[in-house]
Amino acid sequence: YQDDIPCLVVGDPELLRDVYVKDFSSFVDRTQMQLGVPIWDRSVLLLSGPEWKNLRSLYSGAFTASKLKAMVPKLVRVANRTVEALVKFADTKEDVNVHDLFSKSALDAAAAAAFNADIDSINDPNNPFLKNYVNIFGGGTGWNMMLYFKMPRLFKLL
């Protein structure tokens, strides 16, 4: 359920391929919730109908097999950096903020894949990319987004 609305969760890879690739034009309806922030309300996650279909068509060119294959070495570099950080924490028996580490890792992966940028926010806390990310998303724990997607009516009341 998303709030009190039943949702279908698909886990079969073949069926997912059909929904997301072959028959995606038949699955254009998305959530009708809006955050009230224009840049987020125009997100592919929040649009529906023809607007979503047009934006999805624009994005699909960025995810061809050859482009995804080209992203792999960049993502492997980010994954290796994350593992190195975890090994360092294990060796020194130092506490690790797992949420912070994996948020930075996800940011590094997104920057590498989308912008071909090697930002290394795991080892460079003063990186401008990281600072802007924190300014935009507030550096929070993500509870607000989870609440938005799982209980949108409650989110609107807050």
Short mmCIF file of C-alpha atoms in Angstrom, two decimals:
data_model
loop_
_atom_site.label_atom_id
_atom_site.label_comp_id
_atom_site.label_asym_id
_atom_site.label_seq_id
_atom_site.Cartn_x
_atom_site.Cartn_y
_atom_site.Cartn_z
CA TYR A 1 0.00 0.00 0.00
CA GLN A 2 0.96 3.60 -0.59
CA ASP A 3 -1.06 5.37 2.08
CA ASP A 4 -4.42 3.65 1.65
CA ILE A 5 -3.99 2.97 -2.07
CA PRO A 6 -3.18 -0.62 -3.09
CA CYS A 7 0.03 -0.88 -5.14
CA LEU A 8 1.28 -3.75 -7.23
CA VAL A 9 4.92 -4.69 -6.67
CA VAL A 10 6.55 -6.61 -9.51
CA GLY A 11 9.64 -8.73 -8.88
CA ASP A 12 9.77 -10.91 -12.00
CA PRO A 13 12.62 -9.64 -14.25
CA GLU A 14 10.81 -10.62 -17.46
CA LEU A 15 7.64 -8.83 -16.41
CA LEU A 16 9.65 -5.78 -15.30
CA ARG A 17 11.34 -5.69 -18.72
CA ASP A 18 7.92 -5.74 -20.36
CA VAL A 19 6.59 -2.95 -18.12
CA TYR A 20 9.67 -0.70 -18.31
CA VAL A 21 10.80 -1.34 -21.89
CA LYS A 22 8.44 -3.07 -24.28
CA ASP A 23 5.11 -1.80 -22.96
CA PHE A 24 6.13 1.29 -21.01
CA SER A 25 3.77 3.51 -23.02
CA SER A 26 0.87 1.60 -21.46
CA PHE A 27 2.08 2.34 -17.92
CA VAL A 28 2.08 6.14 -17.82
CA ASP A 29 -0.02 6.78 -14.74
CA ARG A 30 1.97 7.82 -11.71
CA THR A 31 1.18 9.27 -8.31
CA GLN A 32 -0.97 12.39 -8.36
CA MET A 33 0.78 13.93 -5.34
CA GLN A 34 2.78 17.13 -5.65
CA LEU A 35 5.33 18.51 -3.21
CA GLY A 36 4.58 22.14 -4.03
CA VAL A 37 8.19 22.70 -5.13
CA PRO A 38 8.23 23.25 -8.91
CA ILE A 39 11.55 21.53 -9.58
CA TRP A 40 10.45 18.36 -7.73
CA ASP A 41 6.89 18.45 -9.05
CA ARG A 42 8.35 18.16 -12.58
CA SER A 43 10.33 15.05 -11.60
CA VAL A 44 9.82 11.87 -13.60
CA LEU A 45 8.82 10.23 -10.31
CA LEU A 46 5.91 12.61 -9.75
CA LEU A 47 4.59 13.32 -13.24
CA SER A 48 1.78 11.34 -14.81
CA GLY A 49 0.05 10.92 -18.13
CA PRO A 50 1.45 12.58 -21.27
CA GLU A 51 3.94 14.72 -19.31
CA TRP A 52 5.48 11.61 -17.75
CA LYS A 53 5.49 9.78 -21.08
CA ASN A 54 7.32 12.65 -22.81
CA LEU A 55 9.93 12.95 -20.06
CA ARG A 56 10.38 9.16 -19.91
CA SER A 57 10.97 9.12 -23.68
CA LEU A 58 13.66 11.77 -23.29
CA TYR A 59 15.40 9.80 -20.53
CA SER A 60 15.25 6.43 -22.26
CA GLY A 61 18.03 7.45 -24.69
CA ALA A 62 20.42 7.83 -21.77
CA PHE A 63 19.95 4.20 -20.75
CA THR A 64 20.85 2.23 -23.86
CA ALA A 65 22.88 -0.95 -23.38
CA SER A 66 26.08 0.68 -24.64
CA LYS A 67 25.69 3.70 -22.34
CA LEU A 68 24.97 1.46 -19.36
CA LYS A 69 28.07 -0.63 -20.17
CA ALA A 70 30.15 2.56 -20.29
CA MET A 71 28.92 3.45 -16.78
CA VAL A 72 30.07 0.18 -15.23
CA PRO A 73 33.79 1.08 -14.75
CA LYS A 74 32.78 4.38 -13.13
CA LEU A 75 30.39 2.63 -10.77
CA VAL A 76 33.00 -0.01 -9.95
CA ARG A 77 35.42 2.79 -9.00
CA VAL A 78 32.80 4.24 -6.62
CA ALA A 79 32.06 0.79 -5.18
CA ASN A 80 35.78 0.16 -4.60
CA ARG A 81 36.10 3.49 -2.81
CA THR A 82 33.16 2.56 -0.58
CA VAL A 83 34.71 -0.81 0.24
CA GLU A 84 38.05 0.89 1.02
CA ALA A 85 36.27 3.21 3.46
CA LEU A 86 34.53 0.26 5.13
CA VAL A 87 37.83 -1.63 5.42
CA LYS A 88 39.43 1.44 7.00
CA PHE A 89 36.63 1.65 9.56
CA ALA A 90 36.95 -2.07 10.28
CA ASP A 91 40.75 -1.89 10.65
CA THR A 92 40.64 1.09 13.01
CA LYS A 93 37.52 -0.17 14.83
CA GLU A 94 36.17 3.35 14.37
CA ASP A 95 32.40 3.89 14.40
CA VAL A 96 30.90 4.44 10.97
CA ASN A 97 27.80 6.41 10.08
CA VAL A 98 26.51 3.95 7.49
CA HIS A 99 23.77 6.30 6.28
CA ASP A 100 26.31 9.05 5.63
CA LEU A 101 28.77 6.69 3.91
CA PHE A 102 26.17 5.17 1.61
CA SER A 103 24.56 8.54 0.87
CA LYS A 104 27.95 9.79 -0.28
CA SER A 105 28.51 6.61 -2.24
CA ALA A 106 25.14 7.00 -3.97
CA LEU A 107 25.92 10.64 -4.73
CA ASP A 108 29.30 9.66 -6.19
CA ALA A 109 27.64 6.97 -8.33
CA ALA A 110 24.97 9.39 -9.59
CA ALA A 111 27.57 12.05 -10.40
CA ALA A 112 29.73 9.50 -12.22
CA ALA A 113 26.85 8.07 -14.23
CA ALA A 114 24.98 11.29 -15.03
CA PHE A 115 27.78 13.85 -15.31
CA ASN A 116 30.93 11.76 -15.82
CA ALA A 117 32.25 13.46 -12.68
CA ASP A 118 34.60 11.77 -10.22
CA ILE A 119 33.73 13.72 -7.08
CA ASP A 120 34.91 11.35 -4.29
CA SER A 121 32.66 12.84 -1.62
CA ILE A 122 33.58 9.92 0.65
CA ASN A 123 37.12 11.27 1.06
CA ASP A 124 36.47 14.95 0.30
CA PRO A 125 33.83 16.43 2.64
CA ASN A 126 34.43 19.90 1.16
CA ASN A 127 33.56 18.88 -2.38
CA PRO A 128 31.27 21.54 -3.94
CA PHE A 129 29.04 18.84 -5.45
CA LEU A 130 28.49 17.35 -1.98
CA LYS A 131 27.89 20.76 -0.41
CA ASN A 132 25.22 21.58 -3.01
CA TYR A 133 23.62 18.17 -2.49
CA VAL A 134 23.38 18.86 1.25
CA ASN A 135 21.93 22.33 0.55
CA ILE A 136 19.27 20.92 -1.76
CA PHE A 137 18.29 17.88 0.27
CA GLY A 138 19.01 19.34 3.68
CA GLY A 139 21.40 16.57 4.63
CA GLY A 140 18.51 14.84 6.38
CA THR A 141 17.87 11.18 6.85
CA GLY A 142 15.37 10.89 4.03
CA TRP A 143 12.40 10.38 6.34
CA ASN A 144 10.54 13.18 4.64
CA MET A 145 10.83 11.50 1.23
CA MET A 146 9.90 8.10 2.66
CA LEU A 147 6.89 9.68 4.35
CA TYR A 148 5.97 11.42 1.10
CA PHE A 149 6.02 8.21 -0.94
CA LYS A 150 4.50 5.89 1.66
CA MET A 151 1.97 8.22 3.34
CA PRO A 152 1.40 11.19 1.01
CA ARG A 153 -1.72 12.46 2.76
CA LEU A 154 0.04 12.57 6.12
CA PHE A 155 2.99 14.29 4.41
CA LYS A 156 0.70 17.02 3.10
CA LEU A 157 -0.69 17.59 6.60
CA LEU A 158 2.80 18.17 7.97
#
